[in-house]
Amino acid sequence: MTDNDDLLRRVSAKASATTEHLPPPATAEEVAQAERVLGFRLPPVLTRLYREVANGGFGPDYQLLPLAGEGRTVVREYREVRETSGPGTDAHWPADVLPILDWGCGMYAAVDCRSPEAAVLLFEPNGIGDDWHHAWYVDSERLTDWLETWLSETGWYEEDADEDGEMRTWESAERRLAD
C-alpha cells in the first residue's frame, strides 16, 4: 500500500462518515471527458479522489464540487471563470487552475494542474481592486497535504484554527495571469 492509498482510504472513510448522501465515484469515461473539455490532465491524486472516493460532495466546509454531472461542476466552473478572464477582460483566473471548492463570497479552493504536486490555491478576491494577482494565495503546496489538513481538522477554515499563520501569496500569479 502506498502513502496515497492510505490517504485515500482515510479520506473515503471520513467522507462516508460525514456525508449523508455521498455521490458515487466518477467513471473513467467522465474523467476522460472532463480532461478533453478542460484541455489538460487532472493531477493523479485529484483523479483518484473523483474515481475512488466520490464525484464531489465531501471535504472541507462546502465540499468539493462534482467533476461531472448536472448542475455546478468543476468543469463548468473552470470554463465560466476562464471565459470571464479572457483576452480583452481583466485577467483574474489563470489557465490550468481548476476550482474544486466554492468557499462562498467569491472565494475558491483551486488546484494548480501544472504543479507537479497539485498545489492547492486560495482565490480570495474581496477588497483587492484590479490587481488580481493579489487575490491568489498558496493554501497548500500539495493536494495530499491539503487533504491531511482536512482529515486532522486543522485548516484555516476550522472554527478553532490557529489564526497566527498567514497564507503566503502565490508568487506565480502575476506571470500566470499574463499567459
PDB file of C-alpha atoms in Angstrom:
ATOM      1  CA  MET A   1       0.000   0.000   0.000  1.00  0.00           C
ATOM      2  CA  THR A   2       1.356   3.461  -0.910  1.00  0.00           C
ATOM      3  CA  ASP A   3       1.020   6.594   1.187  1.00  0.00           C
ATOM      4  CA  ASN A   4      -1.597   7.846  -1.272  1.00  0.00           C
ATOM      5  CA  ASP A   5      -3.517   4.579  -0.954  1.00  0.00           C
ATOM      6  CA  ASP A   6      -3.673   5.053   2.800  1.00  0.00           C
ATOM      7  CA  LEU A   7      -4.599   8.726   2.441  1.00  0.00           C
ATOM      8  CA  LEU A   8      -7.421   7.936   0.012  1.00  0.00           C
ATOM      9  CA  ARG A   9      -8.689   5.190   2.291  1.00  0.00           C
ATOM     10  CA  ARG A  10      -8.830   7.678   5.200  1.00  0.00           C
ATOM     11  CA  VAL A  11     -10.435  10.378   3.032  1.00  0.00           C
ATOM     12  CA  SER A  12     -13.041   7.878   1.867  1.00  0.00           C
ATOM     13  CA  ALA A  13     -13.773   6.793   5.447  1.00  0.00           C
ATOM     14  CA  LYS A  14     -14.204  10.400   6.621  1.00  0.00           C
ATOM     15  CA  ALA A  15     -16.279  11.301   3.558  1.00  0.00           C
ATOM     16  CA  SER A  16     -18.609   8.360   4.231  1.00  0.00           C
ATOM     17  CA  ALA A  17     -18.828   9.171   7.935  1.00  0.00           C
ATOM     18  CA  THR A  18     -19.512  12.899   7.492  1.00  0.00           C
ATOM     19  CA  THR A  19     -21.724  12.970   4.398  1.00  0.00           C
ATOM     20  CA  GLU A  20     -25.259  11.643   4.482  1.00  0.00           C
ATOM     21  CA  HIS A  21     -25.635  11.063   0.733  1.00  0.00           C
ATOM     22  CA  LEU A  22     -22.216  10.653  -0.833  1.00  0.00           C
ATOM     23  CA  PRO A  23     -22.479  10.550  -4.644  1.00  0.00           C
ATOM     24  CA  PRO A  24     -20.993   7.592  -6.494  1.00  0.00           C
ATOM     25  CA  PRO A  25     -17.463   7.998  -7.859  1.00  0.00           C
ATOM     26  CA  ALA A  26     -16.940   9.435 -11.324  1.00  0.00           C
ATOM     27  CA  THR A  27     -16.422   6.908 -14.081  1.00  0.00           C
ATOM     28  CA  ALA A  28     -13.240   6.613 -16.143  1.00  0.00           C
ATOM     29  CA  GLU A  29     -15.185   7.990 -19.124  1.00  0.00           C
ATOM     30  CA  GLU A  30     -16.393  11.004 -17.093  1.00  0.00           C
ATOM     31  CA  VAL A  31     -12.805  11.795 -16.089  1.00  0.00           C
ATOM     32  CA  ALA A  32     -11.596  11.387 -19.682  1.00  0.00           C
ATOM     33  CA  GLN A  33     -14.425  13.604 -20.962  1.00  0.00           C
ATOM     34  CA  ALA A  34     -13.653  16.262 -18.326  1.00  0.00           C
ATOM     35  CA  GLU A  35      -9.997  16.288 -19.352  1.00  0.00           C
ATOM     36  CA  ARG A  36     -10.961  16.634 -23.030  1.00  0.00           C
ATOM     37  CA  VAL A  37     -13.236  19.578 -22.288  1.00  0.00           C
ATOM     38  CA  LEU A  38     -10.718  21.222 -19.950  1.00  0.00           C
ATOM     39  CA  GLY A  39      -7.831  20.714 -22.342  1.00  0.00           C
ATOM     40  CA  PHE A  40      -5.457  19.431 -19.652  1.00  0.00           C
ATOM     41  CA  ARG A  41      -4.971  16.378 -17.472  1.00  0.00           C
ATOM     42  CA  LEU A  42      -6.031  16.241 -13.856  1.00  0.00           C
ATOM     43  CA  PRO A  43      -3.329  15.510 -11.283  1.00  0.00           C
ATOM     44  CA  PRO A  44      -3.309  11.790 -10.377  1.00  0.00           C
ATOM     45  CA  VAL A  45      -4.415  12.314  -6.748  1.00  0.00           C
ATOM     46  CA  LEU A  46      -7.339  14.500  -7.835  1.00  0.00           C
ATOM     47  CA  THR A  47      -8.346  11.882 -10.400  1.00  0.00           C
ATOM     48  CA  ARG A  48      -8.224   9.209  -7.721  1.00  0.00           C
ATOM     49  CA  LEU A  49     -10.398  11.316  -5.375  1.00  0.00           C
ATOM     50  CA  TYR A  50     -13.104  11.581  -8.005  1.00  0.00           C
ATOM     51  CA  ARG A  51     -12.723   7.959  -9.194  1.00  0.00           C
ATOM     52  CA  GLU A  52     -12.315   6.216  -5.826  1.00  0.00           C
ATOM     53  CA  VAL A  53     -14.000   8.373  -3.161  1.00  0.00           C
ATOM     54  CA  ALA A  54     -16.918  10.188  -4.798  1.00  0.00           C
ATOM     55  CA  ASN A  55     -17.859  12.617  -7.549  1.00  0.00           C
ATOM     56  CA  GLY A  56     -17.589  15.549  -5.134  1.00  0.00           C
ATOM     57  CA  GLY A  57     -19.825  16.154  -2.145  1.00  0.00           C
ATOM     58  CA  PHE A  58     -17.149  15.671   0.542  1.00  0.00           C
ATOM     59  CA  GLY A  59     -14.282  17.642   2.042  1.00  0.00           C
ATOM     60  CA  PRO A  60     -13.922  20.879   3.957  1.00  0.00           C
ATOM     61  CA  ASP A  61     -16.963  23.018   4.737  1.00  0.00           C
ATOM     62  CA  TYR A  62     -18.815  23.465   1.456  1.00  0.00           C
ATOM     63  CA  GLN A  63     -17.333  20.265  -0.010  1.00  0.00           C
ATOM     64  CA  LEU A  64     -15.720  19.516  -3.341  1.00  0.00           C
ATOM     65  CA  LEU A  65     -17.722  20.326  -6.423  1.00  0.00           C
ATOM     66  CA  PRO A  66     -18.560  17.347  -8.641  1.00  0.00           C
ATOM     67  CA  LEU A  67     -16.299  16.755 -11.599  1.00  0.00           C
ATOM     68  CA  ALA A  68     -19.108  15.664 -13.894  1.00  0.00           C
ATOM     69  CA  GLY A  69     -22.886  15.581 -13.994  1.00  0.00           C
ATOM     70  CA  GLU A  70     -25.727  18.057 -13.841  1.00  0.00           C
ATOM     71  CA  GLY A  71     -25.583  21.494 -12.214  1.00  0.00           C
ATOM     72  CA  ARG A  72     -22.365  23.004 -10.907  1.00  0.00           C
ATOM     73  CA  THR A  73     -19.251  21.015 -11.720  1.00  0.00           C
ATOM     74  CA  VAL A  74     -15.555  21.853 -11.683  1.00  0.00           C
ATOM     75  CA  VAL A  75     -15.576  21.719 -15.483  1.00  0.00           C
ATOM     76  CA  ARG A  76     -18.418  24.263 -15.777  1.00  0.00           C
ATOM     77  CA  GLU A  77     -16.895  26.490 -13.087  1.00  0.00           C
ATOM     78  CA  TYR A  78     -13.498  26.443 -14.816  1.00  0.00           C
ATOM     79  CA  ARG A  79     -14.970  27.279 -18.207  1.00  0.00           C
ATOM     80  CA  GLU A  80     -17.023  30.098 -16.690  1.00  0.00           C
ATOM     81  CA  VAL A  81     -14.145  31.719 -14.780  1.00  0.00           C
ATOM     82  CA  ARG A  82     -11.867  31.399 -17.807  1.00  0.00           C
ATOM     83  CA  GLU A  83     -14.458  32.952 -20.141  1.00  0.00           C
ATOM     84  CA  THR A  84     -14.744  35.983 -17.861  1.00  0.00           C
ATOM     85  CA  SER A  85     -10.946  36.144 -17.607  1.00  0.00           C
ATOM     86  CA  GLY A  86     -10.110  36.023 -21.291  1.00  0.00           C
ATOM     87  CA  PRO A  87      -8.432  38.447 -23.678  1.00  0.00           C
ATOM     88  CA  GLY A  88      -9.867  41.943 -23.512  1.00  0.00           C
ATOM     89  CA  THR A  89     -11.030  41.492 -19.914  1.00  0.00           C
ATOM     90  CA  ASP A  90      -9.371  41.788 -16.541  1.00  0.00           C
ATOM     91  CA  ALA A  91      -7.449  38.532 -16.322  1.00  0.00           C
ATOM     92  CA  HIS A  92      -8.228  37.088 -12.910  1.00  0.00           C
ATOM     93  CA  TRP A  93      -8.181  33.305 -13.390  1.00  0.00           C
ATOM     94  CA  PRO A  94      -5.097  31.540 -14.801  1.00  0.00           C
ATOM     95  CA  ALA A  95      -5.173  28.631 -17.233  1.00  0.00           C
ATOM     96  CA  ASP A  96      -4.962  25.117 -15.779  1.00  0.00           C
ATOM     97  CA  VAL A  97      -6.078  26.191 -12.291  1.00  0.00           C
ATOM     98  CA  LEU A  98      -9.144  24.124 -11.524  1.00  0.00           C
ATOM     99  CA  PRO A  99     -11.717  25.409  -8.998  1.00  0.00           C
ATOM    100  CA  ILE A 100     -12.623  22.444  -6.798  1.00  0.00           C
ATOM    101  CA  LEU A 101     -14.468  24.043  -3.883  1.00  0.00           C
ATOM    102  CA  ASP A 102     -16.546  27.221  -3.589  1.00  0.00           C
ATOM    103  CA  TRP A 103     -15.936  28.798  -0.162  1.00  0.00           C
ATOM    104  CA  GLY A 104     -18.622  31.432  -0.799  1.00  0.00           C
ATOM    105  CA  CYS A 105     -18.228  35.225  -1.120  1.00  0.00           C
ATOM    106  CA  GLY A 106     -16.312  34.746  -4.393  1.00  0.00           C
ATOM    107  CA  MET A 107     -13.620  32.604  -2.755  1.00  0.00           C
ATOM    108  CA  TYR A 108     -12.468  29.267  -4.209  1.00  0.00           C
ATOM    109  CA  ALA A 109     -10.064  26.469  -3.424  1.00  0.00           C
ATOM    110  CA  ALA A 110      -8.355  25.552  -6.688  1.00  0.00           C
ATOM    111  CA  VAL A 111      -5.783  23.008  -7.796  1.00  0.00           C
ATOM    112  CA  ASP A 112      -2.901  24.150  -9.972  1.00  0.00           C
ATOM    113  CA  CYS A 113      -2.881  21.345 -12.521  1.00  0.00           C
ATOM    114  CA  ARG A 114       0.535  22.461 -13.813  1.00  0.00           C
ATOM    115  CA  SER A 115       2.080  21.949 -10.384  1.00  0.00           C
ATOM    116  CA  PRO A 116       3.805  18.555 -10.017  1.00  0.00           C
ATOM    117  CA  GLU A 117       2.398  18.218  -6.506  1.00  0.00           C
ATOM    118  CA  ALA A 118      -1.043  19.656  -7.346  1.00  0.00           C
ATOM    119  CA  ALA A 119      -0.712  22.777  -5.187  1.00  0.00           C
ATOM    120  CA  VAL A 120      -3.980  23.974  -3.674  1.00  0.00           C
ATOM    121  CA  LEU A 121      -4.550  27.697  -4.093  1.00  0.00           C
ATOM    122  CA  LEU A 122      -6.981  30.060  -2.437  1.00  0.00           C
ATOM    123  CA  PHE A 123      -8.649  32.657  -4.631  1.00  0.00           C
ATOM    124  CA  GLU A 124      -9.790  35.461  -2.334  1.00  0.00           C
ATOM    125  CA  PRO A 125     -10.865  38.448  -4.472  1.00  0.00           C
ATOM    126  CA  ASN A 126     -12.593  40.530  -1.813  1.00  0.00           C
ATOM    127  CA  GLY A 127     -11.167  44.028  -1.464  1.00  0.00           C
ATOM    128  CA  ILE A 128      -8.255  43.652  -3.896  1.00  0.00           C
ATOM    129  CA  GLY A 129      -9.331  46.161  -6.558  1.00  0.00           C
ATOM    130  CA  ASP A 130      -7.999  45.467 -10.058  1.00  0.00           C
ATOM    131  CA  ASP A 131      -4.719  43.825  -9.051  1.00  0.00           C
ATOM    132  CA  TRP A 132      -5.988  40.274  -9.456  1.00  0.00           C
ATOM    133  CA  HIS A 133      -2.650  38.650  -8.704  1.00  0.00           C
ATOM    134  CA  HIS A 134      -3.110  39.834  -5.110  1.00  0.00           C
ATOM    135  CA  ALA A 135      -6.182  37.581  -4.814  1.00  0.00           C
ATOM    136  CA  TRP A 136      -4.140  34.365  -5.064  1.00  0.00           C
ATOM    137  CA  TYR A 137      -2.610  32.515  -2.106  1.00  0.00           C
ATOM    138  CA  VAL A 138      -0.996  29.131  -1.572  1.00  0.00           C
ATOM    139  CA  ASP A 139      -3.232  27.158   0.764  1.00  0.00           C
ATOM    140  CA  SER A 140      -1.040  24.057   0.490  1.00  0.00           C
ATOM    141  CA  GLU A 141       1.965  23.083  -1.637  1.00  0.00           C
ATOM    142  CA  ARG A 142       0.402  19.637  -2.201  1.00  0.00           C
ATOM    143  CA  LEU A 143      -3.138  18.362  -2.578  1.00  0.00           C
ATOM    144  CA  THR A 144      -2.176  15.439  -0.341  1.00  0.00           C
ATOM    145  CA  ASP A 145      -1.176  17.847   2.453  1.00  0.00           C
ATOM    146  CA  TRP A 146      -4.403  19.807   1.988  1.00  0.00           C
ATOM    147  CA  LEU A 147      -6.364  16.585   2.432  1.00  0.00           C
ATOM    148  CA  GLU A 148      -4.320  15.700   5.543  1.00  0.00           C
ATOM    149  CA  THR A 149      -5.215  19.114   6.959  1.00  0.00           C
ATOM    150  CA  TRP A 150      -8.905  18.388   6.373  1.00  0.00           C
ATOM    151  CA  LEU A 151      -8.577  14.968   7.981  1.00  0.00           C
ATOM    152  CA  SER A 152      -6.868  16.438  11.053  1.00  0.00           C
ATOM    153  CA  GLU A 153      -9.372  19.336  11.215  1.00  0.00           C
ATOM    154  CA  THR A 154      -6.595  21.933  11.406  1.00  0.00           C
ATOM    155  CA  GLY A 155      -7.368  24.020   8.288  1.00  0.00           C
ATOM    156  CA  TRP A 156      -7.726  27.796   8.399  1.00  0.00           C
ATOM    157  CA  TYR A 157     -11.466  27.330   7.798  1.00  0.00           C
ATOM    158  CA  GLU A 158     -11.952  25.372  11.055  1.00  0.00           C
ATOM    159  CA  GLU A 159     -13.639  27.168  13.933  1.00  0.00           C
ATOM    160  CA  ASP A 160     -10.725  26.504  16.298  1.00  0.00           C
ATOM    161  CA  ALA A 161      -7.983  27.123  13.705  1.00  0.00           C
ATOM    162  CA  ASP A 162      -4.716  28.742  14.691  1.00  0.00           C
ATOM    163  CA  GLU A 163      -5.182  32.320  13.486  1.00  0.00           C
ATOM    164  CA  ASP A 164      -1.468  33.214  13.741  1.00  0.00           C
ATOM    165  CA  GLY A 165      -0.310  31.769  10.433  1.00  0.00           C
ATOM    166  CA  GLU A 166      -0.810  33.875   7.332  1.00  0.00           C
ATOM    167  CA  MET A 167      -1.142  32.283   3.958  1.00  0.00           C
ATOM    168  CA  ARG A 168       1.637  33.240   1.598  1.00  0.00           C
ATOM    169  CA  THR A 169       0.845  34.847  -1.706  1.00  0.00           C
ATOM    170  CA  TRP A 170       1.128  32.755  -4.849  1.00  0.00           C
ATOM    171  CA  GLU A 171       4.307  34.136  -6.407  1.00  0.00           C
ATOM    172  CA  SER A 172       3.446  32.815  -9.885  1.00  0.00           C
ATOM    173  CA  ALA A 173       0.049  34.531 -10.004  1.00  0.00           C
ATOM    174  CA  GLU A 174       1.045  37.635 -11.920  1.00  0.00           C
ATOM    175  CA  ARG A 175       3.018  35.661 -14.538  1.00  0.00           C
ATOM    176  CA  ARG A 176       0.331  33.003 -14.911  1.00  0.00           C
ATOM    177  CA  LEU A 177      -2.411  35.618 -15.292  1.00  0.00           C
ATOM    178  CA  ALA A 178      -0.400  37.233 -18.095  1.00  0.00           C
ATOM    179  CA  ASP A 179      -0.153  33.920 -20.043  1.00  0.00           C
TER     180      ASP A 179
END
